[in-house]
One Martini backbone bead per residue (centre of mass of N, CA, C, O) as a GRO file, in nm:
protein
  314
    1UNK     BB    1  12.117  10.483   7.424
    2UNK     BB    2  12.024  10.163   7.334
    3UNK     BB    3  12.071  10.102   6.988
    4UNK     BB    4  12.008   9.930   6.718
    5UNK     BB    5  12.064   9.836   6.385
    6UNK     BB    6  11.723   9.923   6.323
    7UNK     BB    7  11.579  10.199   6.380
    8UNK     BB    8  11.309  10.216   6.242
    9UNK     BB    9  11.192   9.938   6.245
   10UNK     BB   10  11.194   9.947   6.581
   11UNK     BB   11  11.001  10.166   6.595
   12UNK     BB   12  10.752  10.053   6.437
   13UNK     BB   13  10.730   9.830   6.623
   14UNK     BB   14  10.645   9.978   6.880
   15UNK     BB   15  10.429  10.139   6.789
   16UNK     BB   16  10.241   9.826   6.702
   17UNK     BB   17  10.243   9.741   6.970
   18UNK     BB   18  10.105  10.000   7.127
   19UNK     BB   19   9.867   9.953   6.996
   20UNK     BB   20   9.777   9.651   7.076
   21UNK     BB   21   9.772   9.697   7.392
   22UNK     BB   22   9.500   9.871   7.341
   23UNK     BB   23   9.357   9.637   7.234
   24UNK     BB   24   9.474   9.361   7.408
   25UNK     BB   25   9.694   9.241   7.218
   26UNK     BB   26   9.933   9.092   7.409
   27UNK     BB   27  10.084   8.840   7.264
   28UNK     BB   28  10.183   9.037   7.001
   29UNK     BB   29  10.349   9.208   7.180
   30UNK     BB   30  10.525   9.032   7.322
   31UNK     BB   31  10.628   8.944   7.033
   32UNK     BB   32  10.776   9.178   6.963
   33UNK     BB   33  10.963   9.232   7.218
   34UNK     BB   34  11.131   9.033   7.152
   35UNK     BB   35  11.211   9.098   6.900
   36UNK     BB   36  11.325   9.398   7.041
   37UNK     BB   37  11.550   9.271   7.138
   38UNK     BB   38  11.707   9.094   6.964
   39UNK     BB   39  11.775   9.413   6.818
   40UNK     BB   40  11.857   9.597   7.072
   41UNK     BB   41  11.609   9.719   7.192
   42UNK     BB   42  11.445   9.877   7.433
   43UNK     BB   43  11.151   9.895   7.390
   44UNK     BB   44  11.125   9.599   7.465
   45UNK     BB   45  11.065   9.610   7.779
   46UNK     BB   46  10.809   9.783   7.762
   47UNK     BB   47  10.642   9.618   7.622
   48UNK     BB   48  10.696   9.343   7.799
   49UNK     BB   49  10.597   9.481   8.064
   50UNK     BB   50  10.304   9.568   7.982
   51UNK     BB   51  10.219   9.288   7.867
   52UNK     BB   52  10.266   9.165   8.190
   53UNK     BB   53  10.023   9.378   8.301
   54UNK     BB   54   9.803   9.284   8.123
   55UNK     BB   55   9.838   8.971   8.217
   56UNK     BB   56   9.903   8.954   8.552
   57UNK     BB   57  10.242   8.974   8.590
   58UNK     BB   58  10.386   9.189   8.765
   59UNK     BB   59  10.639   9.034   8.887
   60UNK     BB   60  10.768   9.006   8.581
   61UNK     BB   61  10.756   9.290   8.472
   62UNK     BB   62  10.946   9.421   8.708
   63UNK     BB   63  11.177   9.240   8.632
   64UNK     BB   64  11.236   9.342   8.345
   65UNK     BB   65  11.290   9.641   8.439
   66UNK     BB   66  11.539   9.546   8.654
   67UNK     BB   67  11.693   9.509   8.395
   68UNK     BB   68  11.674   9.745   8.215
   69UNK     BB   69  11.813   9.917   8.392
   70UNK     BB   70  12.064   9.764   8.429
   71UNK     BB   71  12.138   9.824   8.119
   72UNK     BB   72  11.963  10.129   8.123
   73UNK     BB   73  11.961  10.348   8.345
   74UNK     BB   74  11.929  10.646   8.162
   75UNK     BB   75  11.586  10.611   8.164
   76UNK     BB   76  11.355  10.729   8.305
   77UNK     BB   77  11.110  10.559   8.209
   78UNK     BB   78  11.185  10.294   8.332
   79UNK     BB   79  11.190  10.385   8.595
   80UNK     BB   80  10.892  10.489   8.606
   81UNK     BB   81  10.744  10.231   8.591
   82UNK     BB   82  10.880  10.085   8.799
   83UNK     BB   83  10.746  10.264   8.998
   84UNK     BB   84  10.450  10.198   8.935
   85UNK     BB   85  10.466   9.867   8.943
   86UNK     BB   86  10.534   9.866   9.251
   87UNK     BB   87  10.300  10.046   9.356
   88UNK     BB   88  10.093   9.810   9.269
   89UNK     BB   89  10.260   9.586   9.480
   90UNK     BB   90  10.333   9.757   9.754
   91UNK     BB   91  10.631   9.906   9.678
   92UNK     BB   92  10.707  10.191   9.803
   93UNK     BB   93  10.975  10.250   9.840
   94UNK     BB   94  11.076  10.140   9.543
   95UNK     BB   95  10.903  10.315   9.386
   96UNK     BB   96  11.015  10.619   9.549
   97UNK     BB   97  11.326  10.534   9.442
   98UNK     BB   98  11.275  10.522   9.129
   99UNK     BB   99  11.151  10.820   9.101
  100UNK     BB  100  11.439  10.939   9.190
  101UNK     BB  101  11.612  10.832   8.984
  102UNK     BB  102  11.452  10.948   8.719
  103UNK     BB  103  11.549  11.226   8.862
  104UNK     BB  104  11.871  11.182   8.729
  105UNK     BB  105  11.805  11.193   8.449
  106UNK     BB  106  11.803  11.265   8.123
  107UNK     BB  107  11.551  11.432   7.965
  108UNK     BB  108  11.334  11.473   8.169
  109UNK     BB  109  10.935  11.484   8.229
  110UNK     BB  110  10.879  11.621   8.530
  111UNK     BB  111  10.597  11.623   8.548
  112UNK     BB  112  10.518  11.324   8.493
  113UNK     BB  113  10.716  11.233   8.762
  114UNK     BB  114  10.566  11.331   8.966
  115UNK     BB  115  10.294  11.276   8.936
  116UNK     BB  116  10.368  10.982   9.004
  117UNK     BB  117  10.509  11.029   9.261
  118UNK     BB  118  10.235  11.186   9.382
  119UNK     BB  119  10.106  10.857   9.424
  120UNK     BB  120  10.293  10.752   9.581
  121UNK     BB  121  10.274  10.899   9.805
  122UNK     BB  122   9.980  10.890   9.879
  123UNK     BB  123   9.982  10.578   9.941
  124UNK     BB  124  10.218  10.627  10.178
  125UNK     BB  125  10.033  10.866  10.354
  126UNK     BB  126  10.135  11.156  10.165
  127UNK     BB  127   9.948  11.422  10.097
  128UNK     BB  128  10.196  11.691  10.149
  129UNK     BB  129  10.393  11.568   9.945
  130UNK     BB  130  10.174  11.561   9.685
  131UNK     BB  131  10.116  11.827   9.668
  132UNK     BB  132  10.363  11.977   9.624
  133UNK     BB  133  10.381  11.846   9.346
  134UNK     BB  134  10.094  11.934   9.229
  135UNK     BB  135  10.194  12.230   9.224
  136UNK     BB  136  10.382  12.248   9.071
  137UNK     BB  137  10.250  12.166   8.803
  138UNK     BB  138  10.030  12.389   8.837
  139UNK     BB  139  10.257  12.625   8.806
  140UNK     BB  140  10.248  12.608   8.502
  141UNK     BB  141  10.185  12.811   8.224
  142UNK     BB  142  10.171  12.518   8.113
  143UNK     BB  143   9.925  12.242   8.099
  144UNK     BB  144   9.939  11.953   8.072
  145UNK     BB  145   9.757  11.640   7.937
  146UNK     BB  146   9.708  11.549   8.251
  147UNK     BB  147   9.575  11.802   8.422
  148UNK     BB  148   9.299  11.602   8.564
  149UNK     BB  149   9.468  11.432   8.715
  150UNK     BB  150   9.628  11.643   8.927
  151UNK     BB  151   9.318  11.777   9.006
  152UNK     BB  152   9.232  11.495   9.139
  153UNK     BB  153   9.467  11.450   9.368
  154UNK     BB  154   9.446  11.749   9.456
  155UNK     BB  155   9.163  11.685   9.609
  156UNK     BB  156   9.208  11.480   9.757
  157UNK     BB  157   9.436  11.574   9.952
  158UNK     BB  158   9.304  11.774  10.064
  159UNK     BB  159   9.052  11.608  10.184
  160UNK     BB  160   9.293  11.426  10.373
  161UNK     BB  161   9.393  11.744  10.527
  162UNK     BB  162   9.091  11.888  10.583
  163UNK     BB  163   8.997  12.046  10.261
  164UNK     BB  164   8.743  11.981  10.056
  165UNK     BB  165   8.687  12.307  10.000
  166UNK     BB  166   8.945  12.345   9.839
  167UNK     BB  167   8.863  12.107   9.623
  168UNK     BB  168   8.628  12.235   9.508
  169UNK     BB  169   8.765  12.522   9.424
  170UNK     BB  170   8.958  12.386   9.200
  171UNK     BB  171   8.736  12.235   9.000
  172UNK     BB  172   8.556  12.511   8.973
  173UNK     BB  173   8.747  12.676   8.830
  174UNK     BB  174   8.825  12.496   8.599
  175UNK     BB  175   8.544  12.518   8.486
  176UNK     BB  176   8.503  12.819   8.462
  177UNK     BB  177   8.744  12.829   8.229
  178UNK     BB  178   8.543  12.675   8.060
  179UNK     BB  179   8.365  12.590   7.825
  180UNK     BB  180   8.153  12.413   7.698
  181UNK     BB  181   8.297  12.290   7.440
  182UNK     BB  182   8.497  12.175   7.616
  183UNK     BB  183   8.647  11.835   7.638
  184UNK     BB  184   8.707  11.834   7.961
  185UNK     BB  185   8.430  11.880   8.127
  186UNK     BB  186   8.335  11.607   8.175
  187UNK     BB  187   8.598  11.526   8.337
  188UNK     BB  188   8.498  11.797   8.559
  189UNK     BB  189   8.238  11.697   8.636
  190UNK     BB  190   8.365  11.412   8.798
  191UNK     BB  191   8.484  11.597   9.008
  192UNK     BB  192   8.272  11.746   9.098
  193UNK     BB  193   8.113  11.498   9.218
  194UNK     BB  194   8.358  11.416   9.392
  195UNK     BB  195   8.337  11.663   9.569
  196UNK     BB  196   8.082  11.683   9.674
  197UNK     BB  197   8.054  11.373   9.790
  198UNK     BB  198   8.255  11.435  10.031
  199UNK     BB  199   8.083  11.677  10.159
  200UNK     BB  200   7.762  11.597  10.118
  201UNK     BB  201   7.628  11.633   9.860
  202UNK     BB  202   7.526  11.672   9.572
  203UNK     BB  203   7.585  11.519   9.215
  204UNK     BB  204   7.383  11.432   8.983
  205UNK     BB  205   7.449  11.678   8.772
  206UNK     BB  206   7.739  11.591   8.699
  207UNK     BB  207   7.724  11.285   8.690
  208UNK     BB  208   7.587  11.293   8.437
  209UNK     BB  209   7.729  11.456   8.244
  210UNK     BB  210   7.973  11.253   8.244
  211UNK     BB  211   7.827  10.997   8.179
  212UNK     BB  212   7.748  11.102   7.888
  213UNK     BB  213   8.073  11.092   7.816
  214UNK     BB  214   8.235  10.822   7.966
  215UNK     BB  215   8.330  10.863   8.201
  216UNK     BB  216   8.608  10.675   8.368
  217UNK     BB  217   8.694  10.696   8.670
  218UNK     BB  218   8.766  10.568   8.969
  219UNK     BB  219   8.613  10.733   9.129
  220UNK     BB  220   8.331  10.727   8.961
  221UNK     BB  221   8.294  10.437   8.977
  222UNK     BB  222   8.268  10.451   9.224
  223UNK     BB  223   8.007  10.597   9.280
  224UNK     BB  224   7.855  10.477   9.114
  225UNK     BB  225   7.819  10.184   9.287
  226UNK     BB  226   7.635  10.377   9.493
  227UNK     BB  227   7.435  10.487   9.345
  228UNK     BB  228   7.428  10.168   9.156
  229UNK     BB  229   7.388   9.940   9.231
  230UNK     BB  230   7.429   9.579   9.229
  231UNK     BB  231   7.340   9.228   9.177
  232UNK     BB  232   7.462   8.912   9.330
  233UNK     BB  233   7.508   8.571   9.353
  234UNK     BB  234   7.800   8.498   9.192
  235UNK     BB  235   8.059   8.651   9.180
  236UNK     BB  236   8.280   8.760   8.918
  237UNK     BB  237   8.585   8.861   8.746
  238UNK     BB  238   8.610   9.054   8.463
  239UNK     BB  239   8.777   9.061   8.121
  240UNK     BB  240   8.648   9.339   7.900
  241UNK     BB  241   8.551   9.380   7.551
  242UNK     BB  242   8.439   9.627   7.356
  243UNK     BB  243   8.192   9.730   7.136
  244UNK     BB  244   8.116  10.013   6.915
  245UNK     BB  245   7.940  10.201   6.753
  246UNK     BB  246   7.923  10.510   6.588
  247UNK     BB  247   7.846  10.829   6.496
  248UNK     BB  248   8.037  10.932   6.228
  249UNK     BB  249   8.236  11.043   6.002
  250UNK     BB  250   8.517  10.884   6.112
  251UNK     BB  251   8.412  10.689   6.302
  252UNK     BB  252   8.287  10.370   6.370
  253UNK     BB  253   8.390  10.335   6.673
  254UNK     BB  254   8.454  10.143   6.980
  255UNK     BB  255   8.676  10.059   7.246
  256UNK     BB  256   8.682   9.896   7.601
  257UNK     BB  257   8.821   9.826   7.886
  258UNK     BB  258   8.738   9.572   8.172
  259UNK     BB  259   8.665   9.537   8.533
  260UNK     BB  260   8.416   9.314   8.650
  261UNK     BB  261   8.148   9.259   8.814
  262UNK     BB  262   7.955   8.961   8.795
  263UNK     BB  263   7.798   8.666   8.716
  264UNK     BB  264   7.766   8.732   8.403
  265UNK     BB  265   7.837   8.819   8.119
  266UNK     BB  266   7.580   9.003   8.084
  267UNK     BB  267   7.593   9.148   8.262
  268UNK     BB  268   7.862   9.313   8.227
  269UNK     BB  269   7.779   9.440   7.954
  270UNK     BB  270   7.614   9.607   8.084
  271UNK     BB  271   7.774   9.780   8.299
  272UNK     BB  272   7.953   9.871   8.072
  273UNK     BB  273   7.774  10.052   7.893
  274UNK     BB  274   7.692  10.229   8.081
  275UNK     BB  275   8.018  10.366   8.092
  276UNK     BB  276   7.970  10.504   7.822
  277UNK     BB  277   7.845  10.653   7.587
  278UNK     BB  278   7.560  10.725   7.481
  279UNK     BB  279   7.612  10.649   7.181
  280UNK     BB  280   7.759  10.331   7.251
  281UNK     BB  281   7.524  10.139   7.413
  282UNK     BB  282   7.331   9.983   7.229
  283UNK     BB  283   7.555   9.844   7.052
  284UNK     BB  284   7.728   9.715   7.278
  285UNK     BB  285   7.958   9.447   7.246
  286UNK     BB  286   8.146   9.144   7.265
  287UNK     BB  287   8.463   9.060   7.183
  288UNK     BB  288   8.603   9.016   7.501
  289UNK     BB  289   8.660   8.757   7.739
  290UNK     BB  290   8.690   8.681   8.096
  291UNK     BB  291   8.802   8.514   8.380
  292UNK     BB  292   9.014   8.638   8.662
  293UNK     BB  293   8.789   8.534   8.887
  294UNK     BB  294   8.548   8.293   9.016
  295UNK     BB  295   8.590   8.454   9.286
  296UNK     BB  296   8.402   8.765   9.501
  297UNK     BB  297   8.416   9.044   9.732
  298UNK     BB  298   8.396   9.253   9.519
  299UNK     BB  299   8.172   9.483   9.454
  300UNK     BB  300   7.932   9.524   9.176
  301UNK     BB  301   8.117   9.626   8.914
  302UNK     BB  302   8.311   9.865   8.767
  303UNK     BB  303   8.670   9.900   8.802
  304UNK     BB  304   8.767   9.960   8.546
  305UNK     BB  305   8.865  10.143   8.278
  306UNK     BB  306   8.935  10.248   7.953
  307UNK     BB  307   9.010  10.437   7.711
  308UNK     BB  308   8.887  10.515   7.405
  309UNK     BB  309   8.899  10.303   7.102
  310UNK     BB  310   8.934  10.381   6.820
  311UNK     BB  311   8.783  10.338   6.479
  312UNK     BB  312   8.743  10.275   6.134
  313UNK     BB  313   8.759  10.106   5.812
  314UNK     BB  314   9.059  10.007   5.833
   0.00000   0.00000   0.00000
């Protein structure tokens, strides 16, 4: 690995970025990366690459990441993520190129590349390529920390298959292991919502109990926006900032990033809000909004949401 001057300082400064990253602070994250460049730090490129793929310049993030290969090969992460910001510019041949260089690495975190691969074979009309990678990860002893996401690709992909009673079968086993009280569960009910749906299925039971703890997977949103369908008139497409306060007694609130699509401001709010928790939607104002499309024919609803972003009185 290509080590800088300070290695502390440069841990310091990417781990600072990637706070700034999550909370959507782009351009503050992007002046790190600079710094942590030009201090030899390779952690540099990964945080502008992600910097430049947050504010929409993919083929920029794209070129960074070619660059930082061809100086740094050795790095299977820096390959995984080109291999994904590739596959979602639609170059899936390079993103597969990118993921099997990855997988030539040492000390690869072989689940989350397969993973990552089992993605792009996915997009690439390979749904039996893509089941074989997250078979591998499924029968592992130990479940990753992305498991939920795993057991999602490949109820896909078996319905795809045709066989998506055996994708319903795969997400209620998963559910049967869990406890009531298990954090899992809500993201497990949206799974099953959406495997219901796929089958042709009442859903309502399940998508209740994951939207009540805000759960906001991309299938799950294609749910939504059909089940509660929304009316626009000149729709926009916006990037969206919430906070929201929260009960607890160690959390005061939290962030969520949206991309939406809506008329104005208003309804925006609106939309994402329905997509948090029960308990965060009340209180949910804008941080941070952008038009990032004057016009649009995407269908009115909330297309992207991250995860919770949580903060504290400090």
């Amino acid at each position: 690995m290509w080590f800088g001057r300070d290695q502390d300082s440069a841990y310091d400064l990417e781990a600072k970025a990637h706070g700034l990253l999550d909370a959507g602070r782009t351009d503050e994250a992007r002046a790190i990366a600079e710094q942590l460049l030009s201090m030899g730090w390779s952690g540099g490129f990964e945080v502008k690459a992600l910097a430049q793929q947050q504010a929409g310049e993919l083929p920029g993030a794209i070129a960074t990441l070619e660059e930082a290969v061809s100086k740094v090969p050795n790095l299977w992460h820096l390959w995984q993520l080109l291999g994904n910001l590739r596959s979602d510019a639609g170059d899936l041949d390079g993103a597969l190129e990118a993921m099997n260089q990855a997988l030539g690495c040492e000390a690869v975190s072989e689940p989350a590349l397969r993973f990552n691969r089992a993605i792009v074979q996915h997009r690439r009309g390979e749904p039996g390529k893509a089941l074989d990678d997250l078979e591998m990860i499924m029968a592992l002893p130990r479940p990753p920390e992305f498991a939920e996401d795993v057991l999602s690709l490949a109820a896909r992909c078996l319905s795809e298959l045709g066989r998506a009673e055996d994708g319903l079968t795969l997400v209620e086993s998963a559910l049967e292991a869990c406890a009531e009280d298990d954090p899992r569960r809500p993201r497990l009910e949206g799974e099953r919502a959406v495997a219901l749906d796929r089958l042709g299925r009442d859903p309502s039971e399940s998508f209740a109990a994951a939207s009540e703890a805000g759960v906001a997977t991309q299938d799950l949103l294609a749910l939504r926006r059909r089940l509660h369908p929304a009316s626009c008139s000149a729709p926009k497409r916006f990037r969206v900032v919430t906070q929201s306060p929260m009960d607890h007694p160690e959390i005061k609130g939290c962030f969520r990033i949206f991309d939406v699509v809506a008329d104005d401001e208003a309804q925006a709010l609106a939309l994402a809000a329905d997509t948090l928790p029960a308990g965060a939607r009340d209180g949910a104002a804008i941080e941070e909004s952008a038009v990032i499309e004057e016009s649009t024919e995407l269908e009115p609803g909330v297309h992207a949401a991250s995860g919770l972003i949580y903060f504290g009185d400090e």
